[in-house]
C-alpha positions as YAML, in Angstrom:
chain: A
units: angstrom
residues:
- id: 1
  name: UNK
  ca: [61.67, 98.02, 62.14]
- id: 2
  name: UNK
  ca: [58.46, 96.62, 60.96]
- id: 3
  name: UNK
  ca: [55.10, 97.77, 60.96]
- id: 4
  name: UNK
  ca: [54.21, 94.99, 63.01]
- id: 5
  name: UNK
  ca: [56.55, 96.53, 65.26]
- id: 6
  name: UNK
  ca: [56.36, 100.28, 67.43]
- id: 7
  name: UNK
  ca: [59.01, 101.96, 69.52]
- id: 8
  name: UNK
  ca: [57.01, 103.45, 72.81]
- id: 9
  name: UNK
  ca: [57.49, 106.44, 74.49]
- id: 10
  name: UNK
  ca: [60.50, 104.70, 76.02]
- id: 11
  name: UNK
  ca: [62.31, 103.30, 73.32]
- id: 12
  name: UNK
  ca: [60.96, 99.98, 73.77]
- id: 13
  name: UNK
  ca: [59.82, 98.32, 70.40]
- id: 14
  name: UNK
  ca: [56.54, 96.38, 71.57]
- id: 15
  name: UNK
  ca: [54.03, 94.95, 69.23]
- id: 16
  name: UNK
  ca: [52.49, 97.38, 67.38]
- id: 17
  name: UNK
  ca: [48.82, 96.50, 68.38]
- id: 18
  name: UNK
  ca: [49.84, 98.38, 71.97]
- id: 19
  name: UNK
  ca: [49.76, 101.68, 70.20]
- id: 20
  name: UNK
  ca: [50.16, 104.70, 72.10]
- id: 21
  name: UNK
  ca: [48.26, 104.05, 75.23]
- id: 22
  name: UNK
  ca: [50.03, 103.23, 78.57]
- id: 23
  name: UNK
  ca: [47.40, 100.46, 79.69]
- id: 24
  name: UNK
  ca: [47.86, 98.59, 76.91]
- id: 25
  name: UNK
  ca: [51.81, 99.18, 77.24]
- id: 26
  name: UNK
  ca: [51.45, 97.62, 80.92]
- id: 27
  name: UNK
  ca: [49.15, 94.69, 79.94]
- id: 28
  name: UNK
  ca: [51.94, 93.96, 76.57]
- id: 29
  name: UNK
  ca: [54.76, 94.15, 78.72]
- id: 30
  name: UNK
  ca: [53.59, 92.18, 82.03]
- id: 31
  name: UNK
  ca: [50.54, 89.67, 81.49]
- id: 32
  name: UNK
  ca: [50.06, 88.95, 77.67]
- id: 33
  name: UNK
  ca: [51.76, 86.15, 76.57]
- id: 34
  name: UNK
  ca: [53.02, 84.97, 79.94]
- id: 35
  name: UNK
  ca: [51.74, 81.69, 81.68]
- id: 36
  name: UNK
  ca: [49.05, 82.32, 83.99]
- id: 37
  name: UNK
  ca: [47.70, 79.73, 86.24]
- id: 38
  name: UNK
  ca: [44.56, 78.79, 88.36]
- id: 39
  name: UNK
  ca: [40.77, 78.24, 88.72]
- id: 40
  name: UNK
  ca: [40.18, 81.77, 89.91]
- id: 41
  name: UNK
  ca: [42.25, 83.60, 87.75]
- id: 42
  name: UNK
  ca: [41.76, 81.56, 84.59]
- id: 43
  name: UNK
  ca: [37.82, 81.60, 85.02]
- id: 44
  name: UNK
  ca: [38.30, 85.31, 85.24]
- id: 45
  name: UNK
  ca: [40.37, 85.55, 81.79]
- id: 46
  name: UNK
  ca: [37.77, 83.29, 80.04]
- id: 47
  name: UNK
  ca: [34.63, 85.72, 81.72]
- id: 48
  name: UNK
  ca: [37.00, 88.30, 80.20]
- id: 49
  name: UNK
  ca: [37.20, 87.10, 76.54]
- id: 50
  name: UNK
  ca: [33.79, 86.42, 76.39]
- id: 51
  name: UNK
  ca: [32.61, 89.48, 77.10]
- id: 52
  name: UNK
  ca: [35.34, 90.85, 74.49]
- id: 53
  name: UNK
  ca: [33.71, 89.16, 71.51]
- id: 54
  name: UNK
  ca: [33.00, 91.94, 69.05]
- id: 55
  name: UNK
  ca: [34.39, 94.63, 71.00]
- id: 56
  name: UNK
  ca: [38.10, 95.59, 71.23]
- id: 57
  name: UNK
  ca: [40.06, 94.09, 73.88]
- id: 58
  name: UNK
  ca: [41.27, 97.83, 75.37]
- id: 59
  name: UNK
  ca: [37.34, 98.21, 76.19]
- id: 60
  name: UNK
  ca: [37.75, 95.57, 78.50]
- id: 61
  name: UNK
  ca: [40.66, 96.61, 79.83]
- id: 62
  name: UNK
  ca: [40.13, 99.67, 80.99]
- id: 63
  name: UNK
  ca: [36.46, 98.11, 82.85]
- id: 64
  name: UNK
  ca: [38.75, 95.14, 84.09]
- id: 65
  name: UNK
  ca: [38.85, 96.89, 87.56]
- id: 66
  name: UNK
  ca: [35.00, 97.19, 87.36]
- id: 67
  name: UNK
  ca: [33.73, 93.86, 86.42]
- id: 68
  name: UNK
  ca: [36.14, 92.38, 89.35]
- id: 69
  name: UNK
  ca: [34.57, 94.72, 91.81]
- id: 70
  name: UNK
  ca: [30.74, 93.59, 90.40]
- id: 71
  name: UNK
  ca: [31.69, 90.02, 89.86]
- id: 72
  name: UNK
  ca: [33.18, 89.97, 93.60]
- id: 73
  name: UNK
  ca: [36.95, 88.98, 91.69]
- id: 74
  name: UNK
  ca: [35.53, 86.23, 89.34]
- id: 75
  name: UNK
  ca: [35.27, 83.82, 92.57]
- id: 76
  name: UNK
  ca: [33.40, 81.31, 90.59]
- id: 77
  name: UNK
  ca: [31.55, 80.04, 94.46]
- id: 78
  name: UNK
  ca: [30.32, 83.80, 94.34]
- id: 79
  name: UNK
  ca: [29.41, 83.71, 90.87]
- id: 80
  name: UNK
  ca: [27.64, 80.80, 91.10]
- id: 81
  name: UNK
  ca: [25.20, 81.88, 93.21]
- id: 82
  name: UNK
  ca: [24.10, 84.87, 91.48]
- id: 83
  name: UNK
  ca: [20.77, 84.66, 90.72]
- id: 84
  name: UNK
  ca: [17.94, 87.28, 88.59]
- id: 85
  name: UNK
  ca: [18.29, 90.20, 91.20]
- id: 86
  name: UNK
  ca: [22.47, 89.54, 90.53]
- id: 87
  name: UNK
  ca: [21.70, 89.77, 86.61]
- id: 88
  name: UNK
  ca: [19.55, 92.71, 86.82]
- id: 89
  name: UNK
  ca: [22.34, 94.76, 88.84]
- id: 90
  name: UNK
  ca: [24.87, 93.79, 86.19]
- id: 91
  name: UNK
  ca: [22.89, 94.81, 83.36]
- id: 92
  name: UNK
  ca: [22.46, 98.16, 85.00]
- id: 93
  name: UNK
  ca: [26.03, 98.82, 85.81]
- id: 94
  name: UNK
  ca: [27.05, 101.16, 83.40]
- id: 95
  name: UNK
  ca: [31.16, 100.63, 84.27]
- id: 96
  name: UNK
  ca: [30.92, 97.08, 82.33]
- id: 97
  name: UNK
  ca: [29.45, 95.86, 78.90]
- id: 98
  name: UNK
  ca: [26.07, 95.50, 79.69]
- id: 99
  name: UNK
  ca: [25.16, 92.37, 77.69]
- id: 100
  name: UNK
  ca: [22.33, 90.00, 79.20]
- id: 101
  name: UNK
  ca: [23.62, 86.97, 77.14]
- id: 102
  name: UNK
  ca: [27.34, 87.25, 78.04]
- id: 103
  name: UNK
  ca: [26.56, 87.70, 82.04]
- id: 104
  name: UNK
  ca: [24.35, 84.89, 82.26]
- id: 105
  name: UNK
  ca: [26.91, 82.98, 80.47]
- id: 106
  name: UNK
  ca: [29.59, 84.18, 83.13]
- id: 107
  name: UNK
  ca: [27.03, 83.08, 85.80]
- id: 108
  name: UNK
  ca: [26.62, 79.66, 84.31]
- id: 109
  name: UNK
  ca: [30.17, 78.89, 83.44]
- id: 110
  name: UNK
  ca: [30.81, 80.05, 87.15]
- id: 111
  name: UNK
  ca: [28.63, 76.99, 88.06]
- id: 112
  name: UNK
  ca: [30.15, 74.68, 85.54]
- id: 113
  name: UNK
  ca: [33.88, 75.55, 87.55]
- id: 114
  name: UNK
  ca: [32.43, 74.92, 91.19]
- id: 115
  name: UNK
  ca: [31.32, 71.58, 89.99]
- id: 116
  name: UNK
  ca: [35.04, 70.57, 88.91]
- id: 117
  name: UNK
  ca: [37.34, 70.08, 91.20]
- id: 118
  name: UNK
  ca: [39.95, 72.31, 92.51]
- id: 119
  name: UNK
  ca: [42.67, 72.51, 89.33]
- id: 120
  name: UNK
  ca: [40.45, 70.75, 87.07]
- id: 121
  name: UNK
  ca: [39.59, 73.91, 85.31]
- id: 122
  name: UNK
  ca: [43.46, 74.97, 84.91]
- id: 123
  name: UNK
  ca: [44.39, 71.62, 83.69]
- id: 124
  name: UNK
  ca: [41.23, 71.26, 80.90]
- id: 125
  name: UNK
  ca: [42.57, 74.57, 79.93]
- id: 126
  name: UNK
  ca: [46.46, 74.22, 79.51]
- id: 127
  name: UNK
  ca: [45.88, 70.67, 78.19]
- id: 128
  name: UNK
  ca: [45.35, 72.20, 74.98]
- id: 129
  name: UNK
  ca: [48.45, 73.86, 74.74]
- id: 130
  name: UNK
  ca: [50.38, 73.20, 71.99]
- id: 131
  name: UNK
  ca: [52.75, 70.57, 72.74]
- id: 132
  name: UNK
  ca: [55.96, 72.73, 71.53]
- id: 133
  name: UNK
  ca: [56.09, 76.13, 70.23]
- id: 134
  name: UNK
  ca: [55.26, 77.40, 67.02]
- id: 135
  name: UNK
  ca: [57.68, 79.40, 65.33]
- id: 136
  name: UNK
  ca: [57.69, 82.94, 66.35]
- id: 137
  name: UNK
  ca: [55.39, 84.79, 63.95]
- id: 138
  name: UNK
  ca: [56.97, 87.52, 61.67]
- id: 139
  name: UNK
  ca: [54.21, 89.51, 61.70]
- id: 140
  name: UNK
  ca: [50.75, 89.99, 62.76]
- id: 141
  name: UNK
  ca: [49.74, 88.32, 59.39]
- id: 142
  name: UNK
  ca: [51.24, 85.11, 60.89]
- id: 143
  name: UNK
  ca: [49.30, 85.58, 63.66]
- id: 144
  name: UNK
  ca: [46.23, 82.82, 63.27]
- id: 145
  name: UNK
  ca: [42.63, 83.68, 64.29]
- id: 146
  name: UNK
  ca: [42.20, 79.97, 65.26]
- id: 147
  name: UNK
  ca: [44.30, 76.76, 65.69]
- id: 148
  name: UNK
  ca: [43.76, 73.16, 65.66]
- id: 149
  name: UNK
  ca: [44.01, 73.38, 69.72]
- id: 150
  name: UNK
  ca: [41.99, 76.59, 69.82]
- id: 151
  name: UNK
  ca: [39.18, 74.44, 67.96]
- id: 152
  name: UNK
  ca: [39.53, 71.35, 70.00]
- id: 153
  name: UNK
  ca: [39.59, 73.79, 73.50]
- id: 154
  name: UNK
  ca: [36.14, 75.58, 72.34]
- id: 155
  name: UNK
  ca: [34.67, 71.85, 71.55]
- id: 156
  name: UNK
  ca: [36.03, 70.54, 75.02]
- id: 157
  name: UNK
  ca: [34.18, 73.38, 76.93]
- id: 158
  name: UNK
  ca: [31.20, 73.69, 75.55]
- id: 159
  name: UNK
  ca: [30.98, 69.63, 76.08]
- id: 160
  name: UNK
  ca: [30.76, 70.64, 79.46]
- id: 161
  name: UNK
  ca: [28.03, 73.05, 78.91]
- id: 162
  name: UNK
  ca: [30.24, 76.67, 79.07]
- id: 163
  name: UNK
  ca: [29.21, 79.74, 76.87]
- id: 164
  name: UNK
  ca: [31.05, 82.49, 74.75]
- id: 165
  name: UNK
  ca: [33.75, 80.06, 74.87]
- id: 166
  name: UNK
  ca: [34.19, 79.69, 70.35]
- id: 167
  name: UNK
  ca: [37.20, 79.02, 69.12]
- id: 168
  name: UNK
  ca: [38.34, 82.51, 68.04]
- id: 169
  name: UNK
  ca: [37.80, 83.51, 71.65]
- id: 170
  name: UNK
  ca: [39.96, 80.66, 73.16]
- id: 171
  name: UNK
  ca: [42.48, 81.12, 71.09]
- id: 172
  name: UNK
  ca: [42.59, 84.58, 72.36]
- id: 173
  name: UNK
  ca: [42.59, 83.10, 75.84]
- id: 174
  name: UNK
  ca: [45.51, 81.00, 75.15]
- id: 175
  name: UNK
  ca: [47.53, 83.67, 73.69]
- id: 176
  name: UNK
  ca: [47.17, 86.07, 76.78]
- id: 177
  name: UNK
  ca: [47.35, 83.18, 79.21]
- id: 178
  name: UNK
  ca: [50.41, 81.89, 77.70]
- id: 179
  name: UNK
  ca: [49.73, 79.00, 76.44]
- id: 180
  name: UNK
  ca: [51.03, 80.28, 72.68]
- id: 181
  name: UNK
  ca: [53.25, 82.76, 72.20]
- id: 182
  name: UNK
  ca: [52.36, 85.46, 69.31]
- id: 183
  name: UNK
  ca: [54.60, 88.51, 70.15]
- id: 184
  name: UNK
  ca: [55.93, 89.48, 66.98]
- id: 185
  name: UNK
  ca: [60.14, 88.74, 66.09]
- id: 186
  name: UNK
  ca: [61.63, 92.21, 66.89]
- id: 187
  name: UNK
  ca: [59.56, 92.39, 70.24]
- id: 188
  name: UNK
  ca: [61.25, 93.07, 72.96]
- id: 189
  name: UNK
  ca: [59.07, 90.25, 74.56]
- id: 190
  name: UNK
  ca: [59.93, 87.98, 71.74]
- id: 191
  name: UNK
  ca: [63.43, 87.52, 72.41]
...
């Protein structure tokens, strides 16, 4: 077995960036890598990875629960319509990363969604997929930070006026949305 590559607790080689902890075992094994669809759910990913930048991802993780009960589920029509009062309650919820610059940037992309219409926001998204899969990477060090289509994604959105959407951060987007698959060869999700 690699190194890129860890047996769990159950005998289950995973990537190795799960580690030890069960969380990140659950969010490896059931919603990384796998196609996920819709407005709702893909505005909430894209919140997500924006508030990630510079922080590990198990941080946000493990507040997940709490920024969908403060964010009322990422409903982008309840989003929008947060206004200063909405930013200063964020800001002093201690159960989410309190950063002024990556709420208001949730509230504003959240107004840049209700304006499309209903799909558009999946399709802008997943039209940036790759058009057929890469090779499977070996190991992590295959793994790219960016891509072409991570590049061309970040430019798209930020046409439209969203935030905290760069390139590094989409690309993490489209690999736990699905859109590219980087689980490691000798991953049980890999094969």
């Amino acid at each position: 077995m690699s190194a890129d590559v860890i047996a769990g607790p159950d005998g289950t080689d995973r990537c190795a960036w799960v580690g030890d902890d069960a969380e990140y075992r659950r969010y490896h094994d059931e919603e990384w890598g796998r196609p996920l669809h819709g407005d709702r759910a893909l505005f909430e990913k894209m919140s997500l990875e924006g508030f990630q930048a510079g922080l590990s991802w198990i941080t946000i993780l493990r507040k997940r629960p709490r920024f969908r009960d403060v964010f009322d589920g990422f409903d982008p029509g309840a989003v929008a319509g947060y206004g200063d009062e909405d930013v200063e309650r964020l800001m002093a919820d201690a159960g989410i990363v309190r950063n002024r610059a990556k709420i208001e940037a949730t509230i504003s992309n959240a107004r840049i969604v209700v304006d499309m219409d209903a799909g558009e926001l999946d399709a802008l998204l997943w039209s940036f997929a790759p058009a057929s899969a890469r090779p499977r990477p070996a190991s992590f060090a295959d793994v790219p930070a960016t891509t072409a289509e991570s590049d061309a994604l970040s430019k798209a959105l930020k046409k439209r006026g969203f935030r905290f959407v760069g390139s590094t951060t989409m690309y993490a987007l489209m690999q736990s949305a699905g859109m590219v698959d980087d689980h490691v060869a000798g991953c049980w999700r890999a094969r």
